[in-house]
Amino acid sequence: MSPRPVFVLGLFALGALVIAQEPKKDEPKKEPEKKQYKSNDMSRPRPKVVDPGTTTPSDQPGKPPADAVVLFDGTSLKEEWTRGGKDAEPQWKIENGYAEIKGGGINTKKRFGDSQIHIEWATPKEVKGNSQGRGNSGVYLGGFGEVQVLDSFNNDTYPDGQAGALYGRFPPLVNASRKPGEWQVYDIVAELPKTDAAGKVTRPGRITVLHNGVLVHHAVEFNNKFGEFTISLQDHGNPVRYRNIWVRKLGQYDDGTPPPEKKK
Ligand code: MG
């Protein structure tokens, strides 16, 4: 028994529709339409959870590259940090190669421009509180704002306030959190805005963040004008721990221009 003509026609029509909707090969992919969310919006979809594996160590601190400015090697904070921007020593508890938050936030004595920043942190193993009250701290980088530190392992909160978020603005691309008590790593590339002679921003500042080796922000742009920054670690009332903190200044390998493109 042959198929009914209406059914065959229907199939043809469907085929034509599929062909018509297929993008042409040389056309760039269209961006999906973006929805606007308010800051700290609980209705915003949650980033996908991704087990970060072990591209970065969790069992022992990493070792800094030879050209890094070491800000904390597990022994003392007083050389490179002050308490809450004042001319006072940090009060954080130092033991077993880490510093635990106590008595206010701390910030670096040095200022940084274009840089690669490495910070290892751990939220308390004993889970207390929820949402923003669980293992909250943060890494402040001047005009880039706060890279949120939070226990975001099975702990729901607004997505632009979870671990790895650029607080109040951008949720992380994925949730690459480890369990509470386990050591986690931020690797951050921060590039200051560039300005012309008249002070107009010609290239926005941008920031890239990897959480436990997993990309969570890629060259996110900041259009406002700002300069070098101190790095601050937030005291949000939770005993979060930090270790192995260092910064590399970004530079170019030479001042030359790239070679001309080869003719095909
Ligand atoms: Mg915070």
JSON list of N, CA and C in Angstrom, two decimals, residues 45-98:
[
{"chain": "A", "resi": 45, "resn": "PRO", "atom": "N", "xyz": [18.54, 31.82, 35.51]},
{"chain": "A", "resi": 45, "resn": "PRO", "atom": "CA", "xyz": [18.86, 30.39, 35.47]},
{"chain": "A", "resi": 45, "resn": "PRO", "atom": "C", "xyz": [20.23, 30.10, 36.10]},
{"chain": "A", "resi": 46, "resn": "ARG", "atom": "N", "xyz": [20.35, 28.95, 36.76]},
{"chain": "A", "resi": 46, "resn": "ARG", "atom": "CA", "xyz": [21.59, 28.58, 37.44]},
{"chain": "A", "resi": 46, "resn": "ARG", "atom": "C", "xyz": [22.63, 28.06, 36.44]},
{"chain": "A", "resi": 47, "resn": "PRO", "atom": "N", "xyz": [23.90, 28.46, 36.57]},
{"chain": "A", "resi": 47, "resn": "PRO", "atom": "CA", "xyz": [24.93, 27.88, 35.71]},
{"chain": "A", "resi": 47, "resn": "PRO", "atom": "C", "xyz": [25.04, 26.37, 35.92]},
{"chain": "A", "resi": 48, "resn": "LYS", "atom": "N", "xyz": [25.37, 25.68, 34.85]},
{"chain": "A", "resi": 48, "resn": "LYS", "atom": "CA", "xyz": [25.49, 24.21, 34.89]},
{"chain": "A", "resi": 48, "resn": "LYS", "atom": "C", "xyz": [26.61, 23.81, 35.87]},
{"chain": "A", "resi": 49, "resn": "VAL", "atom": "N", "xyz": [26.39, 22.74, 36.59]},
{"chain": "A", "resi": 49, "resn": "VAL", "atom": "CA", "xyz": [27.42, 22.24, 37.53]},
{"chain": "A", "resi": 49, "resn": "VAL", "atom": "C", "xyz": [28.40, 21.36, 36.75]},
{"chain": "A", "resi": 50, "resn": "VAL", "atom": "N", "xyz": [29.71, 21.65, 36.92]},
{"chain": "A", "resi": 50, "resn": "VAL", "atom": "CA", "xyz": [30.75, 20.87, 36.24]},
{"chain": "A", "resi": 50, "resn": "VAL", "atom": "C", "xyz": [31.79, 20.42, 37.27]},
{"chain": "A", "resi": 51, "resn": "ASP", "atom": "N", "xyz": [32.03, 19.10, 37.35]},
{"chain": "A", "resi": 51, "resn": "ASP", "atom": "CA", "xyz": [33.10, 18.59, 38.21]},
{"chain": "A", "resi": 51, "resn": "ASP", "atom": "C", "xyz": [34.43, 19.05, 37.59]},
{"chain": "A", "resi": 52, "resn": "PRO", "atom": "N", "xyz": [35.23, 19.86, 38.34]},
{"chain": "A", "resi": 52, "resn": "PRO", "atom": "CA", "xyz": [36.44, 20.43, 37.72]},
{"chain": "A", "resi": 52, "resn": "PRO", "atom": "C", "xyz": [37.59, 19.45, 37.52]},
{"chain": "A", "resi": 53, "resn": "GLY", "atom": "N", "xyz": [37.48, 18.21, 37.98]},
{"chain": "A", "resi": 53, "resn": "GLY", "atom": "CA", "xyz": [38.60, 17.27, 37.84]},
{"chain": "A", "resi": 53, "resn": "GLY", "atom": "C", "xyz": [39.80, 17.75, 38.63]},
{"chain": "A", "resi": 54, "resn": "THR", "atom": "N", "xyz": [41.01, 17.51, 38.13]},
{"chain": "A", "resi": 54, "resn": "THR", "atom": "CA", "xyz": [42.20, 17.90, 38.90]},
{"chain": "A", "resi": 54, "resn": "THR", "atom": "C", "xyz": [43.24, 18.60, 38.03]},
{"chain": "A", "resi": 55, "resn": "THR", "atom": "N", "xyz": [42.82, 19.54, 37.18]},
{"chain": "A", "resi": 55, "resn": "THR", "atom": "CA", "xyz": [43.82, 20.29, 36.41]},
{"chain": "A", "resi": 55, "resn": "THR", "atom": "C", "xyz": [44.58, 21.25, 37.33]},
{"chain": "A", "resi": 56, "resn": "THR", "atom": "N", "xyz": [44.02, 21.52, 38.49]},
{"chain": "A", "resi": 56, "resn": "THR", "atom": "CA", "xyz": [44.73, 22.30, 39.51]},
{"chain": "A", "resi": 56, "resn": "THR", "atom": "C", "xyz": [44.73, 21.48, 40.79]},
{"chain": "A", "resi": 57, "resn": "PRO", "atom": "N", "xyz": [45.79, 21.62, 41.61]},
{"chain": "A", "resi": 57, "resn": "PRO", "atom": "CA", "xyz": [45.90, 20.74, 42.78]},
{"chain": "A", "resi": 57, "resn": "PRO", "atom": "C", "xyz": [44.90, 21.11, 43.87]},
{"chain": "A", "resi": 58, "resn": "SER", "atom": "N", "xyz": [44.39, 20.11, 44.58]},
{"chain": "A", "resi": 58, "resn": "SER", "atom": "CA", "xyz": [43.56, 20.42, 45.73]},
{"chain": "A", "resi": 58, "resn": "SER", "atom": "C", "xyz": [44.18, 19.87, 47.00]},
{"chain": "A", "resi": 59, "resn": "ASP", "atom": "N", "xyz": [45.14, 18.92, 46.84]},
{"chain": "A", "resi": 59, "resn": "ASP", "atom": "CA", "xyz": [45.70, 18.28, 48.04]},
{"chain": "A", "resi": 59, "resn": "ASP", "atom": "C", "xyz": [46.88, 19.05, 48.63]},
{"chain": "A", "resi": 60, "resn": "GLN", "atom": "N", "xyz": [47.64, 19.78, 47.81]},
{"chain": "A", "resi": 60, "resn": "GLN", "atom": "CA", "xyz": [48.72, 20.59, 48.36]},
{"chain": "A", "resi": 60, "resn": "GLN", "atom": "C", "xyz": [48.89, 21.87, 47.56]},
{"chain": "A", "resi": 61, "resn": "PRO", "atom": "N", "xyz": [49.48, 22.92, 48.20]},
{"chain": "A", "resi": 61, "resn": "PRO", "atom": "CA", "xyz": [49.58, 24.19, 47.48]},
{"chain": "A", "resi": 61, "resn": "PRO", "atom": "C", "xyz": [50.45, 24.08, 46.23]},
{"chain": "A", "resi": 62, "resn": "GLY", "atom": "N", "xyz": [50.12, 24.85, 45.20]},
{"chain": "A", "resi": 62, "resn": "GLY", "atom": "CA", "xyz": [50.96, 24.88, 44.01]},
{"chain": "A", "resi": 62, "resn": "GLY", "atom": "C", "xyz": [52.22, 25.69, 44.27]},
{"chain": "A", "resi": 63, "resn": "LYS", "atom": "N", "xyz": [53.17, 25.65, 43.31]},
{"chain": "A", "resi": 63, "resn": "LYS", "atom": "CA", "xyz": [54.39, 26.45, 43.45]},
{"chain": "A", "resi": 63, "resn": "LYS", "atom": "C", "xyz": [54.36, 27.58, 42.42]},
{"chain": "A", "resi": 64, "resn": "PRO", "atom": "N", "xyz": [54.67, 28.82, 42.84]},
{"chain": "A", "resi": 64, "resn": "PRO", "atom": "CA", "xyz": [54.56, 29.96, 41.92]},
{"chain": "A", "resi": 64, "resn": "PRO", "atom": "C", "xyz": [55.62, 29.91, 40.82]},
{"chain": "A", "resi": 65, "resn": "PRO", "atom": "N", "xyz": [55.30, 30.49, 39.64]},
{"chain": "A", "resi": 65, "resn": "PRO", "atom": "CA", "xyz": [56.32, 30.63, 38.60]},
{"chain": "A", "resi": 65, "resn": "PRO", "atom": "C", "xyz": [57.45, 31.54, 39.07]},
{"chain": "A", "resi": 66, "resn": "ALA", "atom": "N", "xyz": [58.63, 31.41, 38.43]},
{"chain": "A", "resi": 66, "resn": "ALA", "atom": "CA", "xyz": [59.83, 32.12, 38.89]},
{"chain": "A", "resi": 66, "resn": "ALA", "atom": "C", "xyz": [59.67, 33.65, 38.83]},
{"chain": "A", "resi": 67, "resn": "ASP", "atom": "N", "xyz": [58.85, 34.16, 37.89]},
{"chain": "A", "resi": 67, "resn": "ASP", "atom": "CA", "xyz": [58.76, 35.62, 37.76]},
{"chain": "A", "resi": 67, "resn": "ASP", "atom": "C", "xyz": [57.56, 36.22, 38.50]},
{"chain": "A", "resi": 68, "resn": "ALA", "atom": "N", "xyz": [56.99, 35.44, 39.40]},
{"chain": "A", "resi": 68, "resn": "ALA", "atom": "CA", "xyz": [55.80, 35.92, 40.12]},
{"chain": "A", "resi": 68, "resn": "ALA", "atom": "C", "xyz": [56.18, 36.80, 41.32]},
{"chain": "A", "resi": 69, "resn": "VAL", "atom": "N", "xyz": [55.32, 37.77, 41.63]},
{"chain": "A", "resi": 69, "resn": "VAL", "atom": "CA", "xyz": [55.41, 38.50, 42.89]},
{"chain": "A", "resi": 69, "resn": "VAL", "atom": "C", "xyz": [54.60, 37.68, 43.89]},
{"chain": "A", "resi": 70, "resn": "VAL", "atom": "N", "xyz": [55.29, 37.08, 44.87]},
{"chain": "A", "resi": 70, "resn": "VAL", "atom": "CA", "xyz": [54.58, 36.21, 45.82]},
{"chain": "A", "resi": 70, "resn": "VAL", "atom": "C", "xyz": [53.97, 37.08, 46.92]},
{"chain": "A", "resi": 71, "resn": "LEU", "atom": "N", "xyz": [52.65, 36.97, 47.10]},
{"chain": "A", "resi": 71, "resn": "LEU", "atom": "CA", "xyz": [51.95, 37.80, 48.08]},
{"chain": "A", "resi": 71, "resn": "LEU", "atom": "C", "xyz": [51.67, 37.04, 49.38]},
{"chain": "A", "resi": 72, "resn": "PHE", "atom": "N", "xyz": [51.63, 35.70, 49.29]},
{"chain": "A", "resi": 72, "resn": "PHE", "atom": "CA", "xyz": [51.49, 34.89, 50.51]},
{"chain": "A", "resi": 72, "resn": "PHE", "atom": "C", "xyz": [52.01, 33.48, 50.22]},
{"chain": "A", "resi": 73, "resn": "ASP", "atom": "N", "xyz": [53.07, 33.11, 50.96]},
{"chain": "A", "resi": 73, "resn": "ASP", "atom": "CA", "xyz": [53.66, 31.78, 50.75]},
{"chain": "A", "resi": 73, "resn": "ASP", "atom": "C", "xyz": [53.33, 30.82, 51.89]},
{"chain": "A", "resi": 74, "resn": "GLY", "atom": "N", "xyz": [52.39, 31.23, 52.75]},
{"chain": "A", "resi": 74, "resn": "GLY", "atom": "CA", "xyz": [51.97, 30.35, 53.84]},
{"chain": "A", "resi": 74, "resn": "GLY", "atom": "C", "xyz": [52.61, 30.68, 55.17]},
{"chain": "A", "resi": 75, "resn": "THR", "atom": "N", "xyz": [53.54, 31.67, 55.18]},
{"chain": "A", "resi": 75, "resn": "THR", "atom": "CA", "xyz": [54.23, 31.95, 56.44]},
{"chain": "A", "resi": 75, "resn": "THR", "atom": "C", "xyz": [53.81, 33.26, 57.11]},
{"chain": "A", "resi": 76, "resn": "SER", "atom": "N", "xyz": [53.63, 34.35, 56.33]},
{"chain": "A", "resi": 76, "resn": "SER", "atom": "CA", "xyz": [53.34, 35.64, 56.95]},
{"chain": "A", "resi": 76, "resn": "SER", "atom": "C", "xyz": [52.59, 36.56, 55.98]},
{"chain": "A", "resi": 77, "resn": "LEU", "atom": "N", "xyz": [51.69, 37.39, 56.52]},
{"chain": "A", "resi": 77, "resn": "LEU", "atom": "CA", "xyz": [50.95, 38.35, 55.69]},
{"chain": "A", "resi": 77, "resn": "LEU", "atom": "C", "xyz": [51.47, 39.77, 55.86]},
{"chain": "A", "resi": 78, "resn": "LYS", "atom": "N", "xyz": [52.27, 40.00, 56.91]},
{"chain": "A", "resi": 78, "resn": "LYS", "atom": "CA", "xyz": [52.56, 41.39, 57.29]},
{"chain": "A", "resi": 78, "resn": "LYS", "atom": "C", "xyz": [53.45, 42.13, 56.28]},
{"chain": "A", "resi": 79, "resn": "GLU", "atom": "N", "xyz": [54.25, 41.41, 55.49]},
{"chain": "A", "resi": 79, "resn": "GLU", "atom": "CA", "xyz": [55.13, 42.10, 54.53]},
{"chain": "A", "resi": 79, "resn": "GLU", "atom": "C", "xyz": [54.34, 42.69, 53.36]},
{"chain": "A", "resi": 80, "resn": "GLU", "atom": "N", "xyz": [53.32, 41.96, 52.87]},
{"chain": "A", "resi": 80, "resn": "GLU", "atom": "CA", "xyz": [52.65, 42.36, 51.62]},
{"chain": "A", "resi": 80, "resn": "GLU", "atom": "C", "xyz": [51.22, 42.87, 51.83]},
{"chain": "A", "resi": 81, "resn": "TRP", "atom": "N", "xyz": [50.66, 42.75, 53.05]},
{"chain": "A", "resi": 81, "resn": "TRP", "atom": "CA", "xyz": [49.24, 43.06, 53.24]},
{"chain": "A", "resi": 81, "resn": "TRP", "atom": "C", "xyz": [49.04, 43.99, 54.42]},
{"chain": "A", "resi": 82, "resn": "THR", "atom": "N", "xyz": [47.95, 44.77, 54.37]},
{"chain": "A", "resi": 82, "resn": "THR", "atom": "CA", "xyz": [47.54, 45.56, 55.53]},
{"chain": "A", "resi": 82, "resn": "THR", "atom": "C", "xyz": [46.10, 45.21, 55.88]},
{"chain": "A", "resi": 83, "resn": "ARG", "atom": "N", "xyz": [45.70, 45.61, 57.08]},
{"chain": "A", "resi": 83, "resn": "ARG", "atom": "CA", "xyz": [44.34, 45.32, 57.53]},
{"chain": "A", "resi": 83, "resn": "ARG", "atom": "C", "xyz": [43.39, 46.43, 57.10]},
{"chain": "A", "resi": 84, "resn": "GLY", "atom": "N", "xyz": [42.39, 46.06, 56.32]},
{"chain": "A", "resi": 84, "resn": "GLY", "atom": "CA", "xyz": [41.32, 46.98, 55.96]},
{"chain": "A", "resi": 84, "resn": "GLY", "atom": "C", "xyz": [41.77, 48.33, 55.41]},
{"chain": "A", "resi": 85, "resn": "GLY", "atom": "N", "xyz": [42.87, 48.33, 54.68]},
{"chain": "A", "resi": 85, "resn": "GLY", "atom": "CA", "xyz": [43.34, 49.58, 54.07]},
{"chain": "A", "resi": 85, "resn": "GLY", "atom": "C", "xyz": [44.05, 50.49, 55.04]},
{"chain": "A", "resi": 86, "resn": "LYS", "atom": "N", "xyz": [44.11, 50.09, 56.31]},
{"chain": "A", "resi": 86, "resn": "LYS", "atom": "CA", "xyz": [44.79, 50.94, 57.30]},
{"chain": "A", "resi": 86, "resn": "LYS", "atom": "C", "xyz": [46.25, 50.55, 57.38]},
{"chain": "A", "resi": 87, "resn": "ASP", "atom": "N", "xyz": [47.01, 51.38, 58.06]},
{"chain": "A", "resi": 87, "resn": "ASP", "atom": "CA", "xyz": [48.41, 51.06, 58.26]},
{"chain": "A", "resi": 87, "resn": "ASP", "atom": "C", "xyz": [48.53, 50.15, 59.48]},
{"chain": "A", "resi": 88, "resn": "ALA", "atom": "N", "xyz": [47.92, 48.96, 59.37]},
{"chain": "A", "resi": 88, "resn": "ALA", "atom": "CA", "xyz": [47.91, 48.02, 60.51]},
{"chain": "A", "resi": 88, "resn": "ALA", "atom": "C", "xyz": [48.11, 46.60, 59.99]},
{"chain": "A", "resi": 89, "resn": "GLU", "atom": "N", "xyz": [48.68, 45.77, 60.85]},
{"chain": "A", "resi": 89, "resn": "GLU", "atom": "CA", "xyz": [48.95, 44.38, 60.44]},
{"chain": "A", "resi": 89, "resn": "GLU", "atom": "C", "xyz": [47.68, 43.56, 60.39]},
{"chain": "A", "resi": 90, "resn": "PRO", "atom": "N", "xyz": [47.57, 42.65, 59.42]},
{"chain": "A", "resi": 90, "resn": "PRO", "atom": "CA", "xyz": [46.41, 41.74, 59.38]},
{"chain": "A", "resi": 90, "resn": "PRO", "atom": "C", "xyz": [46.37, 40.88, 60.64]},
{"chain": "A", "resi": 91, "resn": "GLN", "atom": "N", "xyz": [45.14, 40.52, 61.04]},
{"chain": "A", "resi": 91, "resn": "GLN", "atom": "CA", "xyz": [44.99, 39.69, 62.24]},
{"chain": "A", "resi": 91, "resn": "GLN", "atom": "C", "xyz": [44.66, 38.24, 61.91]},
{"chain": "A", "resi": 92, "resn": "TRP", "atom": "N", "xyz": [44.71, 37.90, 60.64]},
{"chain": "A", "resi": 92, "resn": "TRP", "atom": "CA", "xyz": [44.29, 36.55, 60.24]},
{"chain": "A", "resi": 92, "resn": "TRP", "atom": "C", "xyz": [45.17, 35.50, 60.90]},
{"chain": "A", "resi": 93, "resn": "LYS", "atom": "N", "xyz": [44.54, 34.36, 61.18]},
{"chain": "A", "resi": 93, "resn": "LYS", "atom": "CA", "xyz": [45.24, 33.25, 61.85]},
{"chain": "A", "resi": 93, "resn": "LYS", "atom": "C", "xyz": [46.06, 32.49, 60.81]},
{"chain": "A", "resi": 94, "resn": "ILE", "atom": "N", "xyz": [47.37, 32.36, 61.08]},
{"chain": "A", "resi": 94, "resn": "ILE", "atom": "CA", "xyz": [48.22, 31.63, 60.14]},
{"chain": "A", "resi": 94, "resn": "ILE", "atom": "C", "xyz": [48.65, 30.31, 60.77]},
{"chain": "A", "resi": 95, "resn": "GLU", "atom": "N", "xyz": [48.34, 29.22, 60.09]},
{"chain": "A", "resi": 95, "resn": "GLU", "atom": "CA", "xyz": [48.75, 27.89, 60.55]},
{"chain": "A", "resi": 95, "resn": "GLU", "atom": "C", "xyz": [48.76, 26.93, 59.38]},
{"chain": "A", "resi": 96, "resn": "ASN", "atom": "N", "xyz": [49.62, 25.93, 59.46]},
{"chain": "A", "resi": 96, "resn": "ASN", "atom": "CA", "xyz": [49.70, 24.87, 58.45]},
{"chain": "A", "resi": 96, "resn": "ASN", "atom": "C", "xyz": [49.75, 25.38, 57.01]},
{"chain": "A", "resi": 97, "resn": "GLY", "atom": "N", "xyz": [50.40, 26.53, 56.81]},
{"chain": "A", "resi": 97, "resn": "GLY", "atom": "CA", "xyz": [50.60, 27.03, 55.44]},
{"chain": "A", "resi": 97, "resn": "GLY", "atom": "C", "xyz": [49.43, 27.79, 54.85]},
{"chain": "A", "resi": 98, "resn": "TYR", "atom": "N", "xyz": [48.43, 28.09, 55.69]},
{"chain": "A", "resi": 98, "resn": "TYR", "atom": "CA", "xyz": [47.32, 28.90, 55.19]},
{"chain": "A", "resi": 98, "resn": "TYR", "atom": "C", "xyz": [46.99, 30.03, 56.17]}
]
